[in-house]
Coordinates of C-alpha atoms and ligand atoms in Angstrom, one line a residue:
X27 CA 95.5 86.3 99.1
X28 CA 95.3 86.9 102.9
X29 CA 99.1 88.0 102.9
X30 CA 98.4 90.6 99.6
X31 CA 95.7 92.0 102.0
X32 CA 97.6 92.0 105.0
X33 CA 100.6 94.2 103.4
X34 CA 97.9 96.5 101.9
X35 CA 96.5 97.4 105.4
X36 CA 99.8 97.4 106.8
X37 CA 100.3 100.7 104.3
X38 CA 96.9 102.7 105.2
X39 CA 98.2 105.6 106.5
X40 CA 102.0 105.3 106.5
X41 CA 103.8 108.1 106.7
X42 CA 105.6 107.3 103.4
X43 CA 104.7 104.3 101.5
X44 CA 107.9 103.0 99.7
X45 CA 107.1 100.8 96.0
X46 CA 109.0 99.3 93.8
X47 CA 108.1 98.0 90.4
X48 CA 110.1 95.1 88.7
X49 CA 110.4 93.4 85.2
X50 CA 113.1 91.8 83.5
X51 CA 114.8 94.7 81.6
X52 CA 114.1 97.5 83.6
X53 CA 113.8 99.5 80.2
X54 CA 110.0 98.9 79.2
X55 CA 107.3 97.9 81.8
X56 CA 108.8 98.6 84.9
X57 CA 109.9 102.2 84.4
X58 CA 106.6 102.2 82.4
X59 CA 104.4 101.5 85.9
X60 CA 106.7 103.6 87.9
X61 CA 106.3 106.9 85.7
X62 CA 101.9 105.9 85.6
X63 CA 102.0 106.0 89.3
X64 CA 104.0 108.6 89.8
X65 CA 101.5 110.6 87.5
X66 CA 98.8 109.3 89.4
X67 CA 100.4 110.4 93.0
X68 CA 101.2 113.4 91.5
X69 CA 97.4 114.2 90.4
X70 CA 96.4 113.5 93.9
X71 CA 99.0 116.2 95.1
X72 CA 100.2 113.1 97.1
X73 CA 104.4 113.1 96.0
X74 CA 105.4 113.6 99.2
X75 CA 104.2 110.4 100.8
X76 CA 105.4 108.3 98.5
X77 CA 109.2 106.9 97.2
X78 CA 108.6 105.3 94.1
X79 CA 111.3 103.2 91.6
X80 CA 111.5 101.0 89.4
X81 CA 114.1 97.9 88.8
X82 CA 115.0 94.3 86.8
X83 CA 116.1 91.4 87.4
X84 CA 118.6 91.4 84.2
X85 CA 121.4 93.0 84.0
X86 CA 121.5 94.0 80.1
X87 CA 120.8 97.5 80.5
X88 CA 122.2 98.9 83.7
X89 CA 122.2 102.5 83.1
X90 CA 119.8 103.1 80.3
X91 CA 117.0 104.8 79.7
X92 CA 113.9 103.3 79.3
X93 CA 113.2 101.8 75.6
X94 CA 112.7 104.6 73.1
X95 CA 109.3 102.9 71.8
X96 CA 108.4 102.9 75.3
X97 CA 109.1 106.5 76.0
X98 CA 107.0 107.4 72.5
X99 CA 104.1 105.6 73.6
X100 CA 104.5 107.0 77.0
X101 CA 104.7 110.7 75.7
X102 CA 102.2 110.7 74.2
X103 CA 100.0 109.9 77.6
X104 CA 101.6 113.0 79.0
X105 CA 104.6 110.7 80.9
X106 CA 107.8 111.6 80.2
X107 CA 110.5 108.7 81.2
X108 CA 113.6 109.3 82.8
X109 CA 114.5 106.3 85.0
X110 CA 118.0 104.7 84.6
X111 CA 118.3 101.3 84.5
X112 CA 119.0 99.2 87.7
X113 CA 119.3 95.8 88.7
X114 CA 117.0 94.9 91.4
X115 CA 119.2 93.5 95.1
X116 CA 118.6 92.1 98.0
X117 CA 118.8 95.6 100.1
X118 CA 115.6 96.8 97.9
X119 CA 113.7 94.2 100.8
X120 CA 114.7 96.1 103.4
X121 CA 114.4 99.7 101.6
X122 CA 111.0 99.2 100.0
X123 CA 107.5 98.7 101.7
X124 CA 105.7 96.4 98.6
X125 CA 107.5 95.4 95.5
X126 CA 105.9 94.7 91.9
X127 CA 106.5 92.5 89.7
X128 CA 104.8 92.5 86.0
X129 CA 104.9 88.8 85.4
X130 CA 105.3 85.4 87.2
X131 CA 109.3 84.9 86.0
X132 CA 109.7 88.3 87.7
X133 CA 107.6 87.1 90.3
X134 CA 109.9 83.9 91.2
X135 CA 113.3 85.7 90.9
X136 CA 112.0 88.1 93.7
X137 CA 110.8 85.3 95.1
X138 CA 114.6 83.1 95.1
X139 CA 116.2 87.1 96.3
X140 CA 113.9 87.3 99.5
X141 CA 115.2 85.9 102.9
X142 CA 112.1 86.3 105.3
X143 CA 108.9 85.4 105.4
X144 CA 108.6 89.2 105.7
X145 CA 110.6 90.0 102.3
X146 CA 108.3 87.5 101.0
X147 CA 105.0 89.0 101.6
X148 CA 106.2 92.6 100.1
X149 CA 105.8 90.5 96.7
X150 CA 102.6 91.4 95.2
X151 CA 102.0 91.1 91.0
X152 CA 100.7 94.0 89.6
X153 CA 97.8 92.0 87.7
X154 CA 96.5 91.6 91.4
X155 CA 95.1 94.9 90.9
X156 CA 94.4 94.7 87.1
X157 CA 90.5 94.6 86.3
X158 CA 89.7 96.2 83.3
X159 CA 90.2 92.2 81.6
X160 CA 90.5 89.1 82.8
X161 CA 92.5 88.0 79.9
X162 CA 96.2 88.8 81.2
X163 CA 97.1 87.4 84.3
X164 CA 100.6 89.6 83.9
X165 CA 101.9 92.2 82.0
X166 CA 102.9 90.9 78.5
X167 CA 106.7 91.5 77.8
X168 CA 106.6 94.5 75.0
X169 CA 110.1 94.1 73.7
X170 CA 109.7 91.8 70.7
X171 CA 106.1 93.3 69.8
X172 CA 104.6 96.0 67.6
X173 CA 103.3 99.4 68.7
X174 CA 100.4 97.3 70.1
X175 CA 102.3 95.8 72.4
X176 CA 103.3 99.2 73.9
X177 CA 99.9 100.4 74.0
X178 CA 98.5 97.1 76.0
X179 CA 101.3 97.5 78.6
X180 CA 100.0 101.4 79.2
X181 CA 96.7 100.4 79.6
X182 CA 97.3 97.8 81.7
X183 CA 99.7 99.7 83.8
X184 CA 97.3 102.8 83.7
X185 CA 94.4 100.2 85.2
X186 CA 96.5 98.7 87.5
X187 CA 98.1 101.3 89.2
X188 CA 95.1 103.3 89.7
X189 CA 93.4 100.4 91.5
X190 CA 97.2 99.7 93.5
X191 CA 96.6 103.8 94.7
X192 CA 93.2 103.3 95.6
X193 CA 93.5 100.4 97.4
X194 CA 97.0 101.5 99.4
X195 CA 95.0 104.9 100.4
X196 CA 91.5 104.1 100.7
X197 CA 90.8 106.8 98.6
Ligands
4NP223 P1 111.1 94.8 80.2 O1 111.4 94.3 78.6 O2 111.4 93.6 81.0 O3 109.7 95.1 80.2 O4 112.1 95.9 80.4 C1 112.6 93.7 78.2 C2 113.6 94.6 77.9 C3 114.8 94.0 77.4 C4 115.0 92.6 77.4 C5 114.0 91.8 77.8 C6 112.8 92.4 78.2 N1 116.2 92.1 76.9 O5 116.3 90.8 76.8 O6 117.2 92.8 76.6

């Protein structure tokens, strides 16, 4: 918990704050979180000060687009989708300031990638900043699930990220 606070302060007031957000696929949640907070910077008229991408730890869909149930559900929040799938590598340490992942097996391959205790604390889960339940303690994996599936990942993400902003900005 100390370290998660200490790489939150270390971001007040950067010039450009650098975030990453990984899953497994790179198709559903994380280009999911990265559109939300883009939306969110966005809102705040705030793009310029902030590099935002998205990336998994798979390899199945390098290139794609996110999930097409994902980009229905997203569209209809007002977030249109367009990231192409990446796989997530070890330079993405050294380019990006805090790096998400949605769930603890994200969590632990970031975790095996990082070389430095300083790669290390840049790992912070995104349900560290999820409070509108206590009943996920990570972003449930959409891909085999119904439209509600889709929907909980949104809200999640929507929750999250907006607490992530607010806490990174003070605002
Ligand atoms: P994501 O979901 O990690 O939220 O992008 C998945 C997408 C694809 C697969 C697994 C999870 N897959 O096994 O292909």
């Amino acid at each position: 918990m100390k370290k998660v606070i200490e790489t939150l302060r270390l971001l007040h007031g950067k010039e450009k704050v650098k975030v990453l957000f990984v899953c497994l696929g790179n198709i559903c949640r994380s280009p999911a979180a990265e559109g939300v907070f883009r939306n969110i910077v966005e809102e705040n008229n705030d793009a310029d000060n902030w590099e935002i991408d998205s990336a998994g730890t798979g390899r199945y869909h390098i290139g794609d687009l996110p999930d097409n149930r994902m980009r229905i559900h997203a569209r209809r929040r007002g977030l249109e989708l367009t990231h192409r799938c990446r796989q997530v590598c070890y330079d993405d340490f050294k380019t990006f300031d805090i790096i998400i992942p949605m769930d603890a097996s994200n969590e632990a391959n970031l975790r095996r990638l990082a070389l430095t205790d300083g790669d290390e604390a840049k790992i912070v889960p995104i349900a560290r900043f999820v409070d509108m339940t206590f009943r996920y303690d990570h972003i449930p994996d959409p891909y085999y699930e119904g439209a509600e599936g889709f929907e909980l990942v949104l809200d999640l993400l929507q929750n999250g990220c907006a607490n992530l902003y607010h806490q990174i900005t003070n605002k």
